[in-house]
mmCIF file of C-alpha atoms in Angstrom:
data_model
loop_
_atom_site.group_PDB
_atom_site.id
_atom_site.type_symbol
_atom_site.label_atom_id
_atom_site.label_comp_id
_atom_site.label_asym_id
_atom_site.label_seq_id
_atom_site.Cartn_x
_atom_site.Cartn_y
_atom_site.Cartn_z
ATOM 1 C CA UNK A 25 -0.086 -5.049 -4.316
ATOM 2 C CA UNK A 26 0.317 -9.053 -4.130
ATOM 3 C CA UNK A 27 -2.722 -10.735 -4.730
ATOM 4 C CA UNK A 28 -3.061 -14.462 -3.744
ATOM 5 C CA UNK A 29 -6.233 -16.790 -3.121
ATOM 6 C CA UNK A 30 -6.349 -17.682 0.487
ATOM 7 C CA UNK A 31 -8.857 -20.260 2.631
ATOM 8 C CA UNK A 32 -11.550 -20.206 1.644
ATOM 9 C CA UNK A 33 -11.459 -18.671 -1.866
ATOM 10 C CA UNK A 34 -10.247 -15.474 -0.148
ATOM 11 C CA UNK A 35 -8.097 -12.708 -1.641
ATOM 12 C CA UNK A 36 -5.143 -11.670 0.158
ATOM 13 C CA UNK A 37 -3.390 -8.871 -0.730
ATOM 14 C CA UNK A 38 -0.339 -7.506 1.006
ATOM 15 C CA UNK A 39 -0.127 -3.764 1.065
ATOM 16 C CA UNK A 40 1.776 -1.621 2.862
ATOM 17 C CA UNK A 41 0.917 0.361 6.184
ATOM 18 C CA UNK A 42 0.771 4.120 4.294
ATOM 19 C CA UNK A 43 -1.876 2.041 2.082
ATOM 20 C CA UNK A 44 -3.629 0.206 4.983
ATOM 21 C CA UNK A 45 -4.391 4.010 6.252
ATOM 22 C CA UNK A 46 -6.133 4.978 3.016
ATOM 23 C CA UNK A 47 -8.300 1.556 2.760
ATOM 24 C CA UNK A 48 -8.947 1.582 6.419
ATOM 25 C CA UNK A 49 -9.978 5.328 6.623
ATOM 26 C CA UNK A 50 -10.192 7.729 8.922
ATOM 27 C CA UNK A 51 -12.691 5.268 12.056
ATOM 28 C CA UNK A 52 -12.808 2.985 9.629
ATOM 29 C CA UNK A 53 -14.833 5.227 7.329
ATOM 30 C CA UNK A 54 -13.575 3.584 4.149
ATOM 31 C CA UNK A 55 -13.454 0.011 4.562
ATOM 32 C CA UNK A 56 -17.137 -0.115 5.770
ATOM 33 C CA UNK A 57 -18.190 1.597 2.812
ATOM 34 C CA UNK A 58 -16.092 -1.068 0.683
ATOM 35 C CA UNK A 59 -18.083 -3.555 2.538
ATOM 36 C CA UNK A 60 -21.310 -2.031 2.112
ATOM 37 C CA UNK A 61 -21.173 -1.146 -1.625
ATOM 38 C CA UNK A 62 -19.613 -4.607 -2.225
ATOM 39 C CA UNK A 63 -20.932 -7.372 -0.213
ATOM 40 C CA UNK A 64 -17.495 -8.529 0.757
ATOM 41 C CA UNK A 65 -15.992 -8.917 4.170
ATOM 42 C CA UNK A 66 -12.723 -7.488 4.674
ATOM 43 C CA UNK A 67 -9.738 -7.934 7.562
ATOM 44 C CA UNK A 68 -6.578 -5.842 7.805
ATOM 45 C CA UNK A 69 -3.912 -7.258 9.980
ATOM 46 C CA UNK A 70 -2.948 -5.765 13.090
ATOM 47 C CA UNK A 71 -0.059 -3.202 12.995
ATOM 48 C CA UNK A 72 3.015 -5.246 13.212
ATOM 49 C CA UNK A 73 1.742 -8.483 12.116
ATOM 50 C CA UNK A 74 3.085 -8.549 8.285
ATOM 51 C CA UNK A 75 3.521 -10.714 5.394
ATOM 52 C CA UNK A 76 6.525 -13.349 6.129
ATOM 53 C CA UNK A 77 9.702 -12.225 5.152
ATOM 54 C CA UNK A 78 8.149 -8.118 3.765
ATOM 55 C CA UNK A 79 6.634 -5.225 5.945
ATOM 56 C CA UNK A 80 3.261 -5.572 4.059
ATOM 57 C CA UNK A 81 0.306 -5.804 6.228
ATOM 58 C CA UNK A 82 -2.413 -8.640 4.733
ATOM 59 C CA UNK A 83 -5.789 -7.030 3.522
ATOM 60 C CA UNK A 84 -8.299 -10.549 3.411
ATOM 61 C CA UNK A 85 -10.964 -10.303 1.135
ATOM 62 C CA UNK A 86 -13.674 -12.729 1.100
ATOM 63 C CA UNK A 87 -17.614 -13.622 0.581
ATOM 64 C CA UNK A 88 -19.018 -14.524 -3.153
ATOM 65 C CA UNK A 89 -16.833 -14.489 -6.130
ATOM 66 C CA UNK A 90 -18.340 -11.185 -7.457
ATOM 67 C CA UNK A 91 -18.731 -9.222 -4.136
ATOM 68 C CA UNK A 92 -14.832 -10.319 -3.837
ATOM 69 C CA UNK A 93 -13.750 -8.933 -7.228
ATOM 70 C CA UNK A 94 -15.852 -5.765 -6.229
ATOM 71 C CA UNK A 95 -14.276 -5.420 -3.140
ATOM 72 C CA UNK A 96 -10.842 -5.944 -4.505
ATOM 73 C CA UNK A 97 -11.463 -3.152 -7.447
ATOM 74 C CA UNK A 98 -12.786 -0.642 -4.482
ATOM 75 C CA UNK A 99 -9.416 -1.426 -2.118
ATOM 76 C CA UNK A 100 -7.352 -0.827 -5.167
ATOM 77 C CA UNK A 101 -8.735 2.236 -6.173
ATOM 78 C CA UNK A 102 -8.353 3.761 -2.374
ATOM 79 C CA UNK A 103 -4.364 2.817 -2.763
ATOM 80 C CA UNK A 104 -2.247 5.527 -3.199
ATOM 81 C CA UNK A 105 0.197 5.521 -6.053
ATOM 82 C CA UNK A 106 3.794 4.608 -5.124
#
């Protein structure tokens, strides 16, 4: 996935919606762990509302520069490979 630097200081990365299932979990089992273990708040997108000009939903990152990096090594690791 893209990653960019948003407002803020917060990573964006654009993934796509079979990935947004494994980061998100199943109730949002996943990403709260992420959150937990990391510090880090993260925000998925709604379904439909994508990256400008892709079908990539936006996964925003943000909180301290470390709990960030943490958080963005934990979402990687849940993506499936393509």
């Amino acid at each position: 996935p893209t990653a960019t630097t948003g407002p803020g200081g917060a990573l964006q990365l654009q993934v796509s919606d079979n990935a947004v299932a494994a980061i998100l979990g199943r109730g949002g089992s996943s990403i709260k762990e992420i959150m937990e273990i990391s510090g880090a708040i993260i925000k998925v997108s709604q379904k439909g509302e994508y990256a400008p000009g892709t079908h990539n939903r936006i996964v925003t990152i943000s909180g301290s520069p470390s709990a960030t990096a943490h958080a963005h090594q934990l979402v990687l690791a849940k993506i499936p490979p393509s």
